[in-house]
């Protein structure tokens, strides 16, 4: 097998992973804004700490 195929495949896979994680991050951010528009990051952190004591 030619090493060029491996390098090209790794590049394509890396680009795929980048856009997949970017999509997950942006979808999560949009969902948080739509479902909890008045909730700040501090409120989320306080609720998380209270529930996990």
PDB file of N, CA and C in Angstrom:
ATOM      1  N   UNK A   1       0.849  -1.175   0.000  1.00  0.00           N
ATOM      2  CA  UNK A   1       0.000   0.000   0.000  1.00  0.00           C
ATOM      3  C   UNK A   1       0.892   1.234   0.000  1.00  0.00           C
ATOM      4  N   UNK A   2       0.546   2.166  -0.804  1.00  0.00           N
ATOM      5  CA  UNK A   2       1.311   3.386  -0.948  1.00  0.00           C
ATOM      6  C   UNK A   2       1.116   4.287   0.283  1.00  0.00           C
ATOM      7  N   UNK A   3       2.195   4.830   0.848  1.00  0.00           N
ATOM      8  CA  UNK A   3       2.051   5.716   2.012  1.00  0.00           C
ATOM      9  C   UNK A   3       1.240   6.984   1.715  1.00  0.00           C
ATOM     10  N   UNK A   4       1.183   7.368   0.454  1.00  0.00           N
ATOM     11  CA  UNK A   4       0.391   8.531   0.074  1.00  0.00           C
ATOM     12  C   UNK A   4      -1.081   8.342   0.375  1.00  0.00           C
ATOM     13  N   UNK A   5      -1.585   7.116   0.152  1.00  0.00           N
ATOM     14  CA  UNK A   5      -2.980   6.829   0.471  1.00  0.00           C
ATOM     15  C   UNK A   5      -3.244   7.003   1.963  1.00  0.00           C
ATOM     16  N   UNK A   6      -2.317   6.550   2.764  1.00  0.00           N
ATOM     17  CA  UNK A   6      -2.465   6.662   4.214  1.00  0.00           C
ATOM     18  C   UNK A   6      -2.471   8.127   4.652  1.00  0.00           C
ATOM     19  N   UNK A   7      -1.599   8.922   4.084  1.00  0.00           N
ATOM     20  CA  UNK A   7      -1.523  10.343   4.442  1.00  0.00           C
ATOM     21  C   UNK A   7      -2.787  11.075   4.008  1.00  0.00           C
ATOM     22  N   UNK A   8      -3.229  10.843   2.785  1.00  0.00           N
ATOM     23  CA  UNK A   8      -4.450  11.490   2.289  1.00  0.00           C
ATOM     24  C   UNK A   8      -5.655  11.047   3.127  1.00  0.00           C
ATOM     25  N   UNK A   9      -5.727   9.773   3.450  1.00  0.00           N
ATOM     26  CA  UNK A   9      -6.817   9.272   4.284  1.00  0.00           C
ATOM     27  C   UNK A   9      -6.808   9.903   5.666  1.00  0.00           C
ATOM     28  N   UNK A  10      -5.620  10.077   6.244  1.00  0.00           N
ATOM     29  CA  UNK A  10      -5.506  10.699   7.562  1.00  0.00           C
ATOM     30  C   UNK A  10      -5.938  12.160   7.511  1.00  0.00           C
ATOM     31  N   UNK A  11      -5.599  12.852   6.441  1.00  0.00           N
ATOM     32  CA  UNK A  11      -6.008  14.255   6.286  1.00  0.00           C
ATOM     33  C   UNK A  11      -7.524  14.366   6.164  1.00  0.00           C
ATOM     34  N   UNK A  12      -8.106  13.522   5.335  1.00  0.00           N
ATOM     35  CA  UNK A  12      -9.562  13.544   5.162  1.00  0.00           C
ATOM     36  C   UNK A  12     -10.255  13.197   6.478  1.00  0.00           C
ATOM     37  N   UNK A  13      -9.758  12.199   7.184  1.00  0.00           N
ATOM     38  CA  UNK A  13     -10.351  11.806   8.456  1.00  0.00           C
ATOM     39  C   UNK A  13     -10.220  12.925   9.492  1.00  0.00           C
ATOM     40  N   UNK A  14      -9.096  13.613   9.514  1.00  0.00           N
ATOM     41  CA  UNK A  14      -8.903  14.724  10.445  1.00  0.00           C
ATOM     42  C   UNK A  14      -9.878  15.862  10.160  1.00  0.00           C
ATOM     43  N   UNK A  15     -10.066  16.178   8.890  1.00  0.00           N
ATOM     44  CA  UNK A  15     -11.028  17.221   8.511  1.00  0.00           C
ATOM     45  C   UNK A  15     -12.439  16.800   8.911  1.00  0.00           C
ATOM     46  N   UNK A  16     -12.772  15.534   8.701  1.00  0.00           N
ATOM     47  CA  UNK A  16     -14.081  15.016   9.087  1.00  0.00           C
ATOM     48  C   UNK A  16     -14.301  15.160  10.594  1.00  0.00           C
ATOM     49  N   UNK A  17     -13.307  14.761  11.397  1.00  0.00           N
ATOM     50  CA  UNK A  17     -13.431  14.874  12.849  1.00  0.00           C
ATOM     51  C   UNK A  17     -13.573  16.320  13.293  1.00  0.00           C
ATOM     52  N   UNK A  18     -12.814  17.228  12.671  1.00  0.00           N
ATOM     53  CA  UNK A  18     -12.898  18.648  13.025  1.00  0.00           C
ATOM     54  C   UNK A  18     -14.316  19.179  12.814  1.00  0.00           C
ATOM     55  N   UNK A  19     -14.882  18.915  11.641  1.00  0.00           N
ATOM     56  CA  UNK A  19     -16.226  19.425  11.359  1.00  0.00           C
ATOM     57  C   UNK A  19     -17.299  18.721  12.193  1.00  0.00           C
ATOM     58  N   UNK A  20     -17.072  17.456  12.535  1.00  0.00           N
ATOM     59  CA  UNK A  20     -18.023  16.751  13.376  1.00  0.00           C
ATOM     60  C   UNK A  20     -18.070  17.379  14.777  1.00  0.00           C
ATOM     61  N   UNK A  21     -16.902  17.625  15.380  1.00  0.00           N
ATOM     62  CA  UNK A  21     -16.876  18.236  16.703  1.00  0.00           C
ATOM     63  C   UNK A  21     -17.344  19.683  16.665  1.00  0.00           C
ATOM     64  N   UNK A  22     -17.051  20.396  15.582  1.00  0.00           N
ATOM     65  CA  UNK A  22     -17.551  21.763  15.439  1.00  0.00           C
ATOM     66  C   UNK A  22     -19.075  21.763  15.377  1.00  0.00           C
ATOM     67  N   UNK A  23     -19.642  20.831  14.636  1.00  0.00           N
ATOM     68  CA  UNK A  23     -21.091  20.726  14.532  1.00  0.00           C
ATOM     69  C   UNK A  23     -21.717  20.396  15.886  1.00  0.00           C
ATOM     70  N   UNK A  24     -21.116  19.484  16.645  1.00  0.00           N
ATOM     71  CA  UNK A  24     -21.625  19.143  17.970  1.00  0.00           C
ATOM     72  C   UNK A  24     -21.571  20.354  18.883  1.00  0.00           C
ATOM     73  N   UNK A  25     -20.466  21.088  18.858  1.00  0.00           N
ATOM     74  CA  UNK A  25     -20.311  22.267  19.713  1.00  0.00           C
ATOM     75  C   UNK A  25     -21.347  23.340  19.368  1.00  0.00           C
ATOM     76  N   UNK A  26     -21.512  23.628  18.086  1.00  0.00           N
ATOM     77  CA  UNK A  26     -22.448  24.676  17.685  1.00  0.00           C
ATOM     78  C   UNK A  26     -23.894  24.270  17.948  1.00  0.00           C
ATOM     79  N   UNK A  27     -24.228  23.001  17.747  1.00  0.00           N
ATOM     80  CA  UNK A  27     -25.588  22.540  18.022  1.00  0.00           C
ATOM     81  C   UNK A  27     -25.889  22.614  19.515  1.00  0.00           C
ATOM     82  N   UNK A  28     -24.912  22.273  20.344  1.00  0.00           N
ATOM     83  CA  UNK A  28     -25.094  22.353  21.784  1.00  0.00           C
ATOM     84  C   UNK A  28     -25.276  23.801  22.230  1.00  0.00           C
ATOM     85  N   UNK A  29     -24.492  24.687  21.666  1.00  0.00           N
ATOM     86  CA  UNK A  29     -24.593  26.108  22.007  1.00  0.00           C
ATOM     87  C   UNK A  29     -25.960  26.668  21.592  1.00  0.00           C
ATOM     88  N   UNK A  30     -26.413  26.317  20.398  1.00  0.00           N
ATOM     89  CA  UNK A  30     -27.705  26.789  19.910  1.00  0.00           C
ATOM     90  C   UNK A  30     -28.843  26.231  20.752  1.00  0.00           C
ATOM     91  N   UNK A  31     -28.754  24.964  21.125  1.00  0.00           N
ATOM     92  CA  UNK A  31     -29.793  24.348  21.943  1.00  0.00           C
ATOM     93  C   UNK A  31     -29.867  25.014  23.308  1.00  0.00           C
ATOM     94  N   UNK A  32     -28.713  25.316  23.899  1.00  0.00           N
ATOM     95  CA  UNK A  32     -28.701  25.980  25.194  1.00  0.00           C
ATOM     96  C   UNK A  32     -29.319  27.366  25.103  1.00  0.00           C
ATOM     97  N   UNK A  33     -29.043  28.095  24.033  1.00  0.00           N
ATOM     98  CA  UNK A  33     -29.607  29.432  23.867  1.00  0.00           C
ATOM     99  C   UNK A  33     -31.118  29.383  23.658  1.00  0.00           C
ATOM    100  N   UNK A  34     -31.598  28.373  22.923  1.00  0.00           N
ATOM    101  CA  UNK A  34     -33.031  28.276  22.660  1.00  0.00           C
ATOM    102  C   UNK A  34     -33.813  27.799  23.882  1.00  0.00           C
ATOM    103  N   UNK A  35     -33.268  26.856  24.629  1.00  0.00           N
ATOM    104  CA  UNK A  35     -34.006  26.272  25.739  1.00  0.00           C
ATOM    105  C   UNK A  35     -33.837  27.032  27.050  1.00  0.00           C
ATOM    106  N   UNK A  36     -32.694  27.681  27.240  1.00  0.00           N
ATOM    107  CA  UNK A  36     -32.421  28.396  28.486  1.00  0.00           C
ATOM    108  C   UNK A  36     -31.854  29.780  28.174  1.00  0.00           C
ATOM    109  N   UNK A  37     -32.665  30.677  27.612  1.00  0.00           N
ATOM    110  CA  UNK A  37     -32.122  31.971  27.178  1.00  0.00           C
ATOM    111  C   UNK A  37     -31.684  32.880  28.319  1.00  0.00           C
ATOM    112  N   UNK A  38     -32.262  32.724  29.507  1.00  0.00           N
ATOM    113  CA  UNK A  38     -31.927  33.619  30.610  1.00  0.00           C
ATOM    114  C   UNK A  38     -30.956  33.004  31.613  1.00  0.00           C
ATOM    115  N   UNK A  39     -30.463  31.820  31.347  1.00  0.00           N
ATOM    116  CA  UNK A  39     -29.587  31.122  32.268  1.00  0.00           C
ATOM    117  C   UNK A  39     -28.136  31.435  31.932  1.00  0.00           C
ATOM    118  N   UNK A  40     -27.386  31.931  32.915  1.00  0.00           N
ATOM    119  CA  UNK A  40     -25.982  32.263  32.687  1.00  0.00           C
ATOM    120  C   UNK A  40     -25.106  31.039  32.971  1.00  0.00           C
ATOM    121  N   UNK A  41     -23.859  31.121  32.576  1.00  0.00           N
ATOM    122  CA  UNK A  41     -22.925  30.029  32.820  1.00  0.00           C
ATOM    123  C   UNK A  41     -22.715  29.815  34.319  1.00  0.00           C
ATOM    124  N   UNK A  42     -22.745  30.885  35.089  1.00  0.00           N
ATOM    125  CA  UNK A  42     -22.585  30.763  36.541  1.00  0.00           C
ATOM    126  C   UNK A  42     -23.753  29.998  37.159  1.00  0.00           C
ATOM    127  N   UNK A  43     -24.964  30.247  36.677  1.00  0.00           N
ATOM    128  CA  UNK A  43     -26.134  29.531  37.176  1.00  0.00           C
ATOM    129  C   UNK A  43     -26.039  28.043  36.865  1.00  0.00           C
ATOM    130  N   UNK A  44     -25.563  27.722  35.682  1.00  0.00           N
ATOM    131  CA  UNK A  44     -25.407  26.321  35.283  1.00  0.00           C
ATOM    132  C   UNK A  44     -24.377  25.642  36.167  1.00  0.00           C
ATOM    133  N   UNK A  45     -23.265  26.323  36.424  1.00  0.00           N
ATOM    134  CA  UNK A  45     -22.205  25.759  37.251  1.00  0.00           C
ATOM    135  C   UNK A  45     -22.684  25.557  38.687  1.00  0.00           C
ATOM    136  N   UNK A  46     -23.418  26.509  39.222  1.00  0.00           N
ATOM    137  CA  UNK A  46     -23.945  26.374  40.583  1.00  0.00           C
ATOM    138  C   UNK A  46     -24.915  25.200  40.683  1.00  0.00           C
ATOM    139  N   UNK A  47     -25.792  25.057  39.714  1.00  0.00           N
ATOM    140  CA  UNK A  47     -26.752  23.946  39.724  1.00  0.00           C
ATOM    141  C   UNK A  47     -26.034  22.618  39.602  1.00  0.00           C
ATOM    142  N   UNK A  48     -24.997  22.547  38.799  1.00  0.00           N
ATOM    143  CA  UNK A  48     -24.223  21.327  38.636  1.00  0.00           C
ATOM    144  C   UNK A  48     -23.531  20.952  39.932  1.00  0.00           C
ATOM    145  N   UNK A  49     -22.929  21.948  40.590  1.00  0.00           N
ATOM    146  CA  UNK A  49     -22.229  21.670  41.850  1.00  0.00           C
ATOM    147  C   UNK A  49     -23.207  21.263  42.945  1.00  0.00           C
ATOM    148  N   UNK A  50     -24.384  21.875  42.974  1.00  0.00           N
ATOM    149  CA  UNK A  50     -25.385  21.502  43.980  1.00  0.00           C
ATOM    150  C   UNK A  50     -25.877  20.073  43.779  1.00  0.00           C
ATOM    151  N   UNK A  51     -26.035  19.653  42.543  1.00  0.00           N
ATOM    152  CA  UNK A  51     -26.548  18.310  42.262  1.00  0.00           C
ATOM    153  C   UNK A  51     -25.503  17.232  42.454  1.00  0.00           C
ATOM    154  N   UNK A  52     -24.229  17.585  42.452  1.00  0.00           N
ATOM    155  CA  UNK A  52     -23.166  16.582  42.531  1.00  0.00           C
ATOM    156  C   UNK A  52     -22.383  16.633  43.837  1.00  0.00           C
ATOM    157  N   UNK A  53     -23.023  17.071  44.892  1.00  0.00           N
ATOM    158  CA  UNK A  53     -22.344  17.092  46.199  1.00  0.00           C
ATOM    159  C   UNK A  53     -22.508  15.789  46.911  1.00  0.00           C
TER     160      UNK A  53
END
